[in-house]
PDB file of C-alpha atoms and ligand atoms in Angstrom:
ATOM      1  CA  UNK G   1       0.000   0.000   0.000  1.00  0.00           C
ATOM      2  CA  UNK G   2       1.423   3.341  -0.984  1.00  0.00           C
ATOM      3  CA  UNK G   3       0.128   6.798  -1.654  1.00  0.00           C
ATOM      4  CA  UNK G   4       3.228   7.897  -3.511  1.00  0.00           C
ATOM      5  CA  UNK G   5       2.877   8.549  -7.210  1.00  0.00           C
ATOM      6  CA  UNK G   6       4.179   5.655  -9.258  1.00  0.00           C
ATOM      7  CA  UNK G   7       6.768   7.873 -10.939  1.00  0.00           C
ATOM      8  CA  UNK G   8       8.611   8.575  -7.688  1.00  0.00           C
ATOM      9  CA  UNK G   9       8.809   4.905  -6.845  1.00  0.00           C
ATOM     10  CA  UNK G  10      10.300   3.752 -10.089  1.00  0.00           C
ATOM     11  CA  UNK G  11      12.536   6.641 -11.187  1.00  0.00           C
ATOM     12  CA  UNK G  12      16.140   5.402 -10.849  1.00  0.00           C
ATOM     13  CA  UNK G  13      17.978   6.850  -7.838  1.00  0.00           C
ATOM     14  CA  UNK G  14      20.625   8.562  -9.921  1.00  0.00           C
ATOM     15  CA  UNK G  15      18.086  10.694 -11.798  1.00  0.00           C
ATOM     16  CA  UNK G  16      16.899  13.984 -10.330  1.00  0.00           C
ATOM     17  CA  UNK G  17      13.096  14.139 -10.625  1.00  0.00           C
ATOM     18  CA  UNK G  18      13.259  17.943 -10.686  1.00  0.00           C
ATOM     19  CA  UNK G  19      15.533  18.018 -13.720  1.00  0.00           C
ATOM     20  CA  UNK G  20      13.792  15.623 -16.043  1.00  0.00           C
ATOM     21  CA  UNK G  21      12.958  16.779 -19.560  1.00  0.00           C
ATOM     22  CA  UNK G  22       9.308  17.799 -19.776  1.00  0.00           C
ATOM     23  CA  UNK G  23       9.160  16.653 -23.379  1.00  0.00           C
ATOM     24  CA  UNK G  24      11.276  13.946 -25.010  1.00  0.00           C
ATOM     25  CA  UNK G  25      11.327  13.523 -28.794  1.00  0.00           C
ATOM     26  CA  UNK G  26      12.732  10.419 -30.485  1.00  0.00           C
ATOM     27  CA  UNK G  27      13.884   9.717 -34.023  1.00  0.00           C
ATOM     28  CA  UNK G  28      13.350   5.976 -34.029  1.00  0.00           C
ATOM     29  CA  UNK G  29      16.026   4.954 -36.481  1.00  0.00           C
ATOM     30  CA  UNK G  30      17.789   1.679 -37.262  1.00  0.00           C
ATOM     31  CA  UNK G  31      14.944  -0.800 -37.631  1.00  0.00           C
ATOM     32  CA  UNK G  32      16.174  -1.950 -41.035  1.00  0.00           C
ATOM     33  CA  UNK G  33      19.747  -2.424 -39.841  1.00  0.00           C
ATOM     34  CA  UNK G  34      18.538  -4.309 -36.784  1.00  0.00           C
ATOM     35  CA  UNK G  35      16.687  -6.735 -39.057  1.00  0.00           C
ATOM     36  CA  UNK G  36      19.558  -7.023 -41.535  1.00  0.00           C
ATOM     37  CA  UNK G  37      21.967  -7.981 -38.754  1.00  0.00           C
ATOM     38  CA  UNK G  38      19.659 -10.905 -38.019  1.00  0.00           C
ATOM     39  CA  UNK G  39      19.112 -11.821 -41.685  1.00  0.00           C
ATOM     40  CA  UNK G  40      15.457 -10.890 -41.314  1.00  0.00           C
ATOM     41  CA  UNK G  41      13.321  -8.775 -43.654  1.00  0.00           C
ATOM     42  CA  UNK G  42      13.332  -5.048 -42.786  1.00  0.00           C
ATOM     43  CA  UNK G  43       9.698  -5.174 -41.747  1.00  0.00           C
ATOM     44  CA  UNK G  44      10.620  -7.393 -38.808  1.00  0.00           C
ATOM     45  CA  UNK G  45      12.659  -4.480 -37.511  1.00  0.00           C
ATOM     46  CA  UNK G  46       9.617  -2.210 -37.732  1.00  0.00           C
ATOM     47  CA  UNK G  47       7.542  -4.805 -35.965  1.00  0.00           C
ATOM     48  CA  UNK G  48      10.043  -5.011 -33.104  1.00  0.00           C
ATOM     49  CA  UNK G  49      10.302  -1.234 -33.039  1.00  0.00           C
ATOM     50  CA  UNK G  50       6.676  -1.035 -31.983  1.00  0.00           C
ATOM     51  CA  UNK G  51       7.446  -2.986 -28.803  1.00  0.00           C
ATOM     52  CA  UNK G  52      10.311  -0.603 -28.055  1.00  0.00           C
ATOM     53  CA  UNK G  53       8.044   2.403 -28.446  1.00  0.00           C
ATOM     54  CA  UNK G  54       5.383   0.877 -26.254  1.00  0.00           C
ATOM     55  CA  UNK G  55       7.880   0.266 -23.492  1.00  0.00           C
ATOM     56  CA  UNK G  56       9.381   3.748 -23.813  1.00  0.00           C
ATOM     57  CA  UNK G  57       5.933   5.315 -23.519  1.00  0.00           C
ATOM     58  CA  UNK G  58       5.242   3.343 -20.369  1.00  0.00           C
ATOM     59  CA  UNK G  59       8.636   4.259 -18.982  1.00  0.00           C
ATOM     60  CA  UNK G  60       8.098   7.987 -19.653  1.00  0.00           C
ATOM     61  CA  UNK G  61       4.729   7.780 -17.955  1.00  0.00           C
ATOM     62  CA  UNK G  62       6.149   5.898 -14.949  1.00  0.00           C
ATOM     63  CA  UNK G  63       9.008   8.338 -14.559  1.00  0.00           C
ATOM     64  CA  UNK G  64       6.863  11.432 -14.730  1.00  0.00           C
ATOM     65  CA  UNK G  65       7.715  12.815 -18.165  1.00  0.00           C
ATOM     66  CA  UNK G  66       4.966  15.047 -19.526  1.00  0.00           C
ATOM     67  CA  UNK G  67       5.214  14.407 -23.265  1.00  0.00           C
ATOM     68  CA  UNK G  68       6.800  11.950 -25.677  1.00  0.00           C
ATOM     69  CA  UNK G  69       6.947  12.588 -29.419  1.00  0.00           C
ATOM     70  CA  UNK G  70       7.973   9.761 -31.749  1.00  0.00           C
ATOM     71  CA  UNK G  71       8.906  10.113 -35.418  1.00  0.00           C
ATOM     72  CA  UNK G  72       7.085   7.237 -37.106  1.00  0.00           C
ATOM     73  CA  UNK G  73       7.025   8.236 -40.786  1.00  0.00           C
ATOM     74  CA  UNK G  74       8.519  11.217 -42.562  1.00  0.00           C
ATOM     75  CA  UNK G  75       7.247  13.029 -45.647  1.00  0.00           C
ATOM     76  CA  UNK G  76      10.371  11.603 -47.338  1.00  0.00           C
ATOM     77  CA  UNK G  77       9.648   7.995 -46.330  1.00  0.00           C
ATOM     78  CA  UNK G  78       7.104   7.709 -49.212  1.00  0.00           C
ATOM     79  CA  UNK G  79      10.204   7.285 -51.351  1.00  0.00           C
ATOM     80  CA  UNK G  80      10.786   3.785 -49.930  1.00  0.00           C
ATOM     81  CA  UNK G  81       9.706   0.664 -51.826  1.00  0.00           C
ATOM     82  CA  UNK G  82       5.922   0.389 -51.921  1.00  0.00           C
ATOM     83  CA  UNK G  83       5.718  -2.918 -49.996  1.00  0.00           C
ATOM     84  CA  UNK G  84       7.577  -1.349 -47.054  1.00  0.00           C
ATOM     85  CA  UNK G  85       5.363   1.762 -47.095  1.00  0.00           C
ATOM     86  CA  UNK G  86       2.248  -0.418 -47.266  1.00  0.00           C
ATOM     87  CA  UNK G  87       3.493  -2.563 -44.425  1.00  0.00           C
ATOM     88  CA  UNK G  88       4.106   0.495 -42.250  1.00  0.00           C
ATOM     89  CA  UNK G  89       0.657   1.987 -42.909  1.00  0.00           C
ATOM     90  CA  UNK G  90      -0.995  -1.323 -42.068  1.00  0.00           C
ATOM     91  CA  UNK G  91       1.196  -1.697 -38.986  1.00  0.00           C
ATOM     92  CA  UNK G  92       0.252   1.773 -37.684  1.00  0.00           C
ATOM     93  CA  UNK G  93      -3.413   0.987 -38.088  1.00  0.00           C
ATOM     94  CA  UNK G  94      -3.214  -2.448 -36.532  1.00  0.00           C
ATOM     95  CA  UNK G  95      -1.161  -1.293 -33.553  1.00  0.00           C
ATOM     96  CA  UNK G  96      -3.383   1.702 -32.939  1.00  0.00           C
ATOM     97  CA  UNK G  97      -6.498  -0.447 -32.906  1.00  0.00           C
ATOM     98  CA  UNK G  98      -4.880  -3.038 -30.656  1.00  0.00           C
ATOM     99  CA  UNK G  99      -3.348  -0.600 -28.173  1.00  0.00           C
ATOM    100  CA  UNK G 100      -6.176   1.902 -27.851  1.00  0.00           C
ATOM    101  CA  UNK G 101      -8.022   0.263 -24.924  1.00  0.00           C
ATOM    102  CA  UNK G 102      -4.809   0.097 -22.878  1.00  0.00           C
ATOM    103  CA  UNK G 103      -3.930   3.702 -23.683  1.00  0.00           C
ATOM    104  CA  UNK G 104      -7.379   4.821 -22.615  1.00  0.00           C
ATOM    105  CA  UNK G 105      -7.014   2.888 -19.377  1.00  0.00           C
ATOM    106  CA  UNK G 106      -3.512   4.140 -18.638  1.00  0.00           C
ATOM    107  CA  UNK G 107      -4.335   7.802 -19.136  1.00  0.00           C
ATOM    108  CA  UNK G 108      -2.381   8.353 -22.357  1.00  0.00           C
ATOM    109  CA  UNK G 109      -3.504  11.321 -24.450  1.00  0.00           C
ATOM    110  CA  UNK G 110      -2.561  10.487 -28.015  1.00  0.00           C
ATOM    111  CA  UNK G 111      -2.003  13.025 -30.794  1.00  0.00           C
ATOM    112  CA  UNK G 112      -0.919  12.605 -34.381  1.00  0.00           C
ATOM    113  CA  UNK G 113       1.033  15.333 -36.116  1.00  0.00           C
ATOM    114  CA  UNK G 114       1.849  15.564 -39.773  1.00  0.00           C
ATOM    115  CA  UNK G 115      -0.066  15.855 -43.012  1.00  0.00           C
ATOM    116  CA  UNK G 116      -2.644  13.258 -42.082  1.00  0.00           C
ATOM    117  CA  UNK G 117      -4.824  13.870 -45.146  1.00  0.00           C
ATOM    118  CA  UNK G 118      -2.457  11.773 -47.306  1.00  0.00           C
ATOM    119  CA  UNK G 119      -2.757   8.681 -45.105  1.00  0.00           C
ATOM    120  CA  UNK G 120      -5.011   5.747 -46.036  1.00  0.00           C
ATOM    121  CA  UNK G 121      -8.609   6.646 -45.072  1.00  0.00           C
ATOM    122  CA  UNK G 122      -8.939   3.649 -42.732  1.00  0.00           C
ATOM    123  CA  UNK G 123      -5.827   4.812 -40.844  1.00  0.00           C
ATOM    124  CA  UNK G 124      -7.185   8.353 -40.695  1.00  0.00           C
ATOM    125  CA  UNK G 125     -10.389   7.009 -39.164  1.00  0.00           C
ATOM    126  CA  UNK G 126      -8.433   5.030 -36.550  1.00  0.00           C
ATOM    127  CA  UNK G 127      -6.382   8.133 -35.715  1.00  0.00           C
ATOM    128  CA  UNK G 128      -9.543  10.208 -35.327  1.00  0.00           C
ATOM    129  CA  UNK G 129     -11.032   7.580 -33.034  1.00  0.00           C
ATOM    130  CA  UNK G 130      -7.891   7.311 -30.893  1.00  0.00           C
ATOM    131  CA  UNK G 131      -7.486  11.066 -30.520  1.00  0.00           C
ATOM    132  CA  UNK G 132     -11.057  11.616 -29.450  1.00  0.00           C
ATOM    133  CA  UNK G 133     -11.125   8.595 -27.118  1.00  0.00           C
ATOM    134  CA  UNK G 134      -8.049   9.829 -25.253  1.00  0.00           C
ATOM    135  CA  UNK G 135      -8.572  13.601 -25.471  1.00  0.00           C
ATOM    136  CA  UNK G 136      -9.312  13.991 -21.757  1.00  0.00           C
ATOM    137  CA  UNK G 137      -6.511  11.753 -20.507  1.00  0.00           C
ATOM    138  CA  UNK G 138      -3.942  13.455 -18.309  1.00  0.00           C
ATOM    139  CA  UNK G 139      -1.065  11.096 -17.482  1.00  0.00           C
ATOM    140  CA  UNK G 140       1.114  11.684 -20.527  1.00  0.00           C
ATOM    141  CA  UNK G 141       0.883  13.263 -23.971  1.00  0.00           C
ATOM    142  CA  UNK G 142       1.991  10.864 -26.664  1.00  0.00           C
ATOM    143  CA  UNK G 143       2.566  12.476 -30.032  1.00  0.00           C
ATOM    144  CA  UNK G 144       3.121  10.354 -33.120  1.00  0.00           C
ATOM    145  CA  UNK G 145       4.637  12.137 -36.109  1.00  0.00           C
ATOM    146  CA  UNK G 146       3.204  10.421 -39.184  1.00  0.00           C
ATOM    147  CA  UNK G 147       3.708  11.765 -42.688  1.00  0.00           C
ATOM    148  CA  UNK G 148       5.489  14.494 -40.808  1.00  0.00           C
ATOM    149  CA  UNK G 149       7.965  16.955 -42.273  1.00  0.00           C
ATOM    150  CA  UNK G 150       9.277  19.981 -40.403  1.00  0.00           C
ATOM    151  CA  UNK G 151       9.370  22.071 -43.565  1.00  0.00           C
ATOM    152  CA  UNK G 152       5.845  21.113 -44.535  1.00  0.00           C
ATOM    153  CA  UNK G 153       4.681  21.989 -41.026  1.00  0.00           C
ATOM    154  CA  UNK G 154       6.248  25.442 -41.257  1.00  0.00           C
ATOM    155  CA  UNK G 155       4.712  26.064 -44.685  1.00  0.00           C
ATOM    156  CA  UNK G 156       1.326  24.954 -43.410  1.00  0.00           C
ATOM    157  CA  UNK G 157       1.623  27.433 -40.505  1.00  0.00           C
ATOM    158  CA  UNK G 158       2.576  30.211 -42.955  1.00  0.00           C
ATOM    159  CA  UNK G 159      -0.425  29.416 -45.111  1.00  0.00           C
ATOM    160  CA  UNK G 160      -2.866  29.542 -42.252  1.00  0.00           C
ATOM    161  CA  UNK G 161      -1.420  32.837 -41.000  1.00  0.00           C
ATOM    162  CA  UNK G 162      -1.492  34.270 -44.533  1.00  0.00           C
ATOM    163  CA  UNK G 163      -5.139  33.239 -44.898  1.00  0.00           C
ATOM    164  CA  UNK G 164      -5.971  35.138 -41.705  1.00  0.00           C
ATOM    165  CA  UNK G 165      -4.149  38.209 -42.970  1.00  0.00           C
ATOM    166  CA  UNK G 166      -6.006  37.963 -46.283  1.00  0.00           C
ATOM    167  CA  UNK G 167      -9.319  37.649 -44.458  1.00  0.00           C
ATOM    168  CA  UNK G 168      -8.466  40.826 -42.568  1.00  0.00           C
ATOM    169  CA  UNK G 169      -8.471  39.176 -39.129  1.00  0.00           C
ATOM    170  CA  UNK G 170      -4.726  39.333 -38.539  1.00  0.00           C
ATOM    171  CA  UNK G 171      -2.230  42.169 -38.768  1.00  0.00           C
ATOM    172  CA  UNK G 172       1.180  40.931 -40.049  1.00  0.00           C
ATOM    173  CA  UNK G 173       2.816  42.984 -37.305  1.00  0.00           C
ATOM    174  CA  UNK G 174       1.133  40.724 -34.747  1.00  0.00           C
ATOM    175  CA  UNK G 175       2.906  37.601 -36.034  1.00  0.00           C
ATOM    176  CA  UNK G 176       5.481  36.707 -33.421  1.00  0.00           C
ATOM    177  CA  UNK G 177       7.102  33.494 -32.182  1.00  0.00           C
ATOM    178  CA  UNK G 178       4.251  32.697 -29.821  1.00  0.00           C
ATOM    179  CA  UNK G 179       1.569  33.104 -32.486  1.00  0.00           C
ATOM    180  CA  UNK G 180       3.616  31.221 -35.072  1.00  0.00           C
ATOM    181  CA  UNK G 181       4.161  28.329 -32.677  1.00  0.00           C
ATOM    182  CA  UNK G 182       0.416  28.058 -32.128  1.00  0.00           C
ATOM    183  CA  UNK G 183      -0.063  27.435 -35.840  1.00  0.00           C
ATOM    184  CA  UNK G 184       2.317  24.485 -35.930  1.00  0.00           C
ATOM    185  CA  UNK G 185       0.965  20.929 -35.659  1.00  0.00           C
ATOM    186  CA  UNK G 186       2.485  20.823 -32.175  1.00  0.00           C
ATOM    187  CA  UNK G 187       0.813  24.073 -31.049  1.00  0.00           C
ATOM    188  CA  UNK G 188       0.443  24.142 -27.271  1.00  0.00           C
ATOM    189  CA  UNK G 189       3.040  21.464 -26.504  1.00  0.00           C
ATOM    190  CA  UNK G 190       6.234  22.503 -24.740  1.00  0.00           C
ATOM    191  CA  UNK G 191       9.278  22.337 -27.041  1.00  0.00           C
ATOM    192  CA  UNK G 192      11.266  19.108 -26.663  1.00  0.00           C
ATOM    193  CA  UNK G 193      14.039  19.445 -24.069  1.00  0.00           C
ATOM    194  CA  UNK G 194      15.725  16.271 -25.238  1.00  0.00           C
ATOM    195  CA  UNK G 195      15.942  14.907 -28.781  1.00  0.00           C
ATOM    196  CA  UNK G 196      17.147  11.319 -29.010  1.00  0.00           C
ATOM    197  CA  UNK G 197      18.246   9.686 -32.245  1.00  0.00           C
ATOM    198  CA  UNK G 198      19.108   6.009 -32.327  1.00  0.00           C
ATOM    199  CA  UNK G 199      21.437   4.166 -34.708  1.00  0.00           C
ATOM    200  CA  UNK G 200      24.172   6.768 -34.773  1.00  0.00           C
ATOM    201  CA  UNK G 201      23.066   9.159 -37.530  1.00  0.00           C
ATOM    202  CA  UNK G 202      23.960  12.752 -36.697  1.00  0.00           C
ATOM    203  CA  UNK G 203      21.098  14.496 -38.478  1.00  0.00           C
ATOM    204  CA  UNK G 204      17.583  15.699 -37.801  1.00  0.00           C
ATOM    205  CA  UNK G 205      15.993  14.398 -41.040  1.00  0.00           C
ATOM    206  CA  UNK G 206      13.320  17.120 -41.213  1.00  0.00           C
ATOM    207  CA  UNK G 207      12.028  16.465 -37.680  1.00  0.00           C
ATOM    208  CA  UNK G 208      10.609  19.292 -35.529  1.00  0.00           C
ATOM    209  CA  UNK G 209      12.800  21.920 -37.188  1.00  0.00           C
ATOM    210  CA  UNK G 210      11.225  24.838 -35.337  1.00  0.00           C
ATOM    211  CA  UNK G 211      10.724  23.069 -32.013  1.00  0.00           C
ATOM    212  CA  UNK G 212      14.251  21.722 -31.456  1.00  0.00           C
ATOM    213  CA  UNK G 213      15.796  25.216 -31.406  1.00  0.00           C
ATOM    214  CA  UNK G 214      17.141  24.614 -27.904  1.00  0.00           C
ATOM    215  CA  UNK G 215      16.722  20.861 -27.450  1.00  0.00           C
ATOM    216  CA  UNK G 216      19.652  18.883 -26.095  1.00  0.00           C
ATOM    217  CA  UNK G 217      20.580  16.315 -28.730  1.00  0.00           C
ATOM    218  CA  UNK G 218      21.559  12.786 -27.758  1.00  0.00           C
ATOM    219  CA  UNK G 219      22.675  10.318 -30.413  1.00  0.00           C
ATOM    220  CA  UNK G 220      23.264   6.694 -29.516  1.00  0.00           C
ATOM    221  CA  UNK G 221      24.592   3.877 -31.701  1.00  0.00           C
ATOM    222  CA  UNK G 222      21.955   1.561 -30.258  1.00  0.00           C
ATOM    223  CA  UNK G 223      19.485   0.542 -32.963  1.00  0.00           C
ATOM    224  CA  UNK G 224      15.873   1.458 -32.252  1.00  0.00           C
ATOM    225  CA  UNK G 225      14.573  -2.078 -31.533  1.00  0.00           C
ATOM    226  CA  UNK G 226      17.298  -2.409 -28.859  1.00  0.00           C
ATOM    227  CA  UNK G 227      16.594   0.963 -27.217  1.00  0.00           C
ATOM    228  CA  UNK G 228      15.338  -0.330 -23.880  1.00  0.00           C
ATOM    229  CA  UNK G 229      14.785   1.252 -20.463  1.00  0.00           C
ATOM    230  CA  UNK G 230      18.477   0.995 -19.624  1.00  0.00           C
ATOM    231  CA  UNK G 231      19.351   2.878 -22.812  1.00  0.00           C
ATOM    232  CA  UNK G 232      16.752   5.550 -22.031  1.00  0.00           C
ATOM    233  CA  UNK G 233      18.046   5.787 -18.477  1.00  0.00           C
ATOM    234  CA  UNK G 234      21.514   6.448 -19.912  1.00  0.00           C
ATOM    235  CA  UNK G 235      20.104   9.167 -22.199  1.00  0.00           C
ATOM    236  CA  UNK G 236      18.441  10.874 -19.229  1.00  0.00           C
ATOM    237  CA  UNK G 237      21.594  10.607 -17.144  1.00  0.00           C
ATOM    238  CA  UNK G 238      23.517  12.238 -19.967  1.00  0.00           C
ATOM    239  CA  UNK G 239      20.835  14.940 -20.300  1.00  0.00           C
ATOM    240  CA  UNK G 240      21.071  15.752 -16.605  1.00  0.00           C
ATOM    241  CA  UNK G 241      24.799  16.372 -16.957  1.00  0.00           C
ATOM    242  CA  UNK G 242      24.267  19.023 -19.630  1.00  0.00           C
ATOM    243  CA  UNK G 243      24.475  22.704 -18.846  1.00  0.00           C
ATOM    244  CA  UNK G 244      21.677  24.363 -20.790  1.00  0.00           C
ATOM    245  CA  UNK G 245      22.617  27.959 -21.398  1.00  0.00           C
ATOM    246  CA  UNK G 246      19.990  29.210 -23.874  1.00  0.00           C
ATOM    247  CA  UNK G 247      22.495  31.730 -25.199  1.00  0.00           C
ATOM    248  CA  UNK G 248      23.307  33.114 -21.786  1.00  0.00           C
ATOM    249  CA  UNK G 249      26.495  32.602 -19.759  1.00  0.00           C
TER     250      UNK G 249
HETATM  251  C1  IPE K   1      13.328   3.825 -38.827  1.00  0.00           C
HETATM  252  O1  IPE K   1      14.122   2.744 -39.195  1.00  0.00           O
HETATM  253  C2  IPE K   1      11.865   3.587 -39.105  1.00  0.00           C
HETATM  254  C3  IPE K   1      11.299   4.427 -40.175  1.00  0.00           C
HETATM  255  C4  IPE K   1      11.930   5.352 -40.835  1.00  0.00           C
HETATM  256  C5  IPE K   1       9.921   4.158 -40.533  1.00  0.00           C
HETATM  257  P1  IPE K   1      14.692   2.613 -40.666  1.00  0.00           P
HETATM  258  O2  IPE K   1      13.700   1.877 -41.478  1.00  0.00           O
HETATM  259  O3  IPE K   1      15.074   3.945 -41.184  1.00  0.00           O
HETATM  260  O4  IPE K   1      15.971   1.713 -40.421  1.00  0.00           O
HETATM  261  P2  IPE K   1      17.377   1.868 -41.108  1.00  0.00           P
HETATM  262  O5  IPE K   1      17.807   3.295 -40.921  1.00  0.00           O
HETATM  263  O6  IPE K   1      17.192   1.533 -42.552  1.00  0.00           O
HETATM  264  O7  IPE K   1      18.254   0.902 -40.386  1.00  0.00           O
HETATM  265  C1  IPE K   2      13.960   9.414 -40.044  1.00  0.00           C
HETATM  266  O1  IPE K   2      14.630   8.238 -40.351  1.00  0.00           O
HETATM  267  C2  IPE K   2      12.476   9.205 -40.134  1.00  0.00           C
HETATM  268  C3  IPE K   2      11.905   8.348 -39.099  1.00  0.00           C
HETATM  269  C4  IPE K   2      12.538   7.821 -38.098  1.00  0.00           C
HETATM  270  C5  IPE K   2      10.488   8.111 -39.220  1.00  0.00           C
HETATM  271  P1  IPE K   2      15.140   7.942 -41.847  1.00  0.00           P
HETATM  272  O2  IPE K   2      15.822   6.644 -41.779  1.00  0.00           O
HETATM  273  O3  IPE K   2      14.019   8.095 -42.789  1.00  0.00           O
HETATM  274  O4  IPE K   2      16.162   9.149 -42.071  1.00  0.00           O
HETATM  275  P2  IPE K   2      17.391   9.272 -43.054  1.00  0.00           P
HETATM  276  O5  IPE K   2      16.924   8.839 -44.402  1.00  0.00           O
HETATM  277  O6  IPE K   2      18.469   8.380 -42.524  1.00  0.00           O
HETATM  278  O7  IPE K   2      17.774  10.706 -42.980  1.00  0.00           O
HETATM  279 MG1   MG K   3      16.762   5.024 -41.172  1.00  0.00          MG
END
């Protein structure tokens, strides 16, 4: 019997609960290489990657992190072979349908960001259902970037601001960082404090271009399907050793 919040019980002793990132963003990379190392088809890596994401979400929730954003499919990933793209779309839909009851129960508020209008209609319907079923949940915000591109997001924000100017309801002089941010897909979320990329690539691949302005970047050689709690713990330990200056001294 305990009245303590779960997060305080399970957060590892060497992490300071007052200095956790509020928002963690992950570029889940290396699924294909993980599969290739095992002489498996690439899709097996994606399949395993889902388990990793599920465990990371639970871990973030247990440890008291407010928001987790995961890069699931980029606007550039349409350039992959059709069977892989089709597999991914079907996987997203299947996993979403399967996991929704548990997410509802565990207090996960799920959001999808990206140009969702290009996704298969049945996936769009599943996304709609999941977002509305979890809209009032409070434990953690879970943001899935699907058909997401940072540049496309910025253009979309520009278009909606321009439309307001054209309609005469917005003065261009009133466009500032706060207003601009509200027109991004992620409007209202805190910026990520920590951006993790697995599998060793040192690039952002069009992810959250505006939002990562002051994120701490952590790149690990671990491939996404192997990124377990211990690996996340290490990322947080590393984050807590950083001195965030935000341009000051
Ligand atoms: C990341 O793993 C998953 C998606 C981009 C959907 P990759 O599929 O990019 O794996 P690698 O980089 O080829 O190993
Ligand atoms: C970034 O990974 C996109 C996702 C993780 C969804 P990629 O594997 O597509 O990125 P590049 O091609 O190495 O830049
Ligand atoms: Mg990759």
